[in-house]
Amino acid sequence: MSQNDWALLASLPDAPSAQALVDALLAYGVLARIESEPALLGEVRNCDVMVKATLLHRARWFVAQGQISDAELEFLATGSLPSEDRT
């Protein structure tokens, strides 16, 4: 698969957020992967979420529809359910 087969969907500031988005896209049927530079100690690493170029329009639509909530992203990134405010 050539580099031109993939298109940038989003750049995220951390790997867990990027992985959560990739997992959601894969569940929706969009081939996705993460590209990032190796992180240096103490340096923030941006992660590019890449999707199959032929599915870019579908991926953008998915993100625009808000198909994934912040709580779902948190769960996918951390594996724990978000805490609820009980006050």
Coordinates of C-alpha atoms in Angstrom, one line a residue, residues 23-87:
D23 CA -10.9 2.3 17.3
A24 CA -14.2 4.2 16.7
L25 CA -13.5 4.6 13.0
L26 CA -12.5 0.9 12.6
A27 CA -15.8 0.0 14.4
Y28 CA -17.6 2.2 11.8
G29 CA -15.9 0.4 8.9
V30 CA -13.3 3.0 8.1
L31 CA -9.7 1.8 7.8
A32 CA -7.6 4.0 10.0
R33 CA -4.1 4.1 11.6
I34 CA -1.9 6.4 13.6
E35 CA 1.3 8.0 12.4
S36 CA 3.5 9.8 14.9
E37 CA 7.1 10.7 15.5
P38 CA 8.9 9.0 18.4
A39 CA 8.4 11.1 21.6
L40 CA 11.4 12.6 23.4
L41 CA 11.4 12.5 27.2
G42 CA 9.0 15.2 28.4
E43 CA 7.9 16.3 25.0
V44 CA 4.3 16.2 23.8
R45 CA 3.8 14.0 20.8
N46 CA 1.2 14.8 18.2
C47 CA -0.4 11.8 16.5
D48 CA -1.9 12.0 13.0
V49 CA -5.0 9.9 12.5
M50 CA -4.8 8.6 8.9
V51 CA -7.6 7.0 7.0
K52 CA -7.8 5.1 3.7
A53 CA -8.0 8.0 1.2
T54 CA -11.1 6.5 -0.5
L55 CA -12.9 6.6 2.9
L56 CA -11.9 10.1 3.9
H57 CA -15.3 11.5 3.1
R58 CA -17.0 8.8 5.2
A59 CA -14.6 9.4 8.1
R60 CA -15.2 13.2 8.0
W61 CA -18.9 12.6 8.0
F62 CA -18.6 10.2 11.0
V63 CA -16.7 12.8 13.0
A64 CA -19.0 15.6 12.0
Q65 CA -22.1 13.6 13.1
G66 CA -20.7 13.4 16.6
Q67 CA -21.1 9.7 16.5
I68 CA -18.6 9.4 19.3
S69 CA -19.0 11.4 22.6
D70 CA -16.3 12.7 24.9
A71 CA -17.3 10.0 27.4
E72 CA -16.9 7.3 24.7
L73 CA -13.5 8.7 23.8
E74 CA -12.5 8.7 27.4
F75 CA -13.6 5.1 27.8
L76 CA -11.8 3.9 24.7
A77 CA -8.6 5.8 25.8
T78 CA -8.6 4.7 29.4
G79 CA -10.8 1.6 29.6
S80 CA -12.7 3.1 32.6
L81 CA -16.1 4.6 32.7
P82 CA -16.3 8.4 33.2
S83 CA -17.1 9.4 36.8
E84 CA -20.6 10.9 37.3
D85 CA -21.2 14.0 39.4
R86 CA -23.6 12.8 42.1
T87 CA -24.3 16.2 43.7

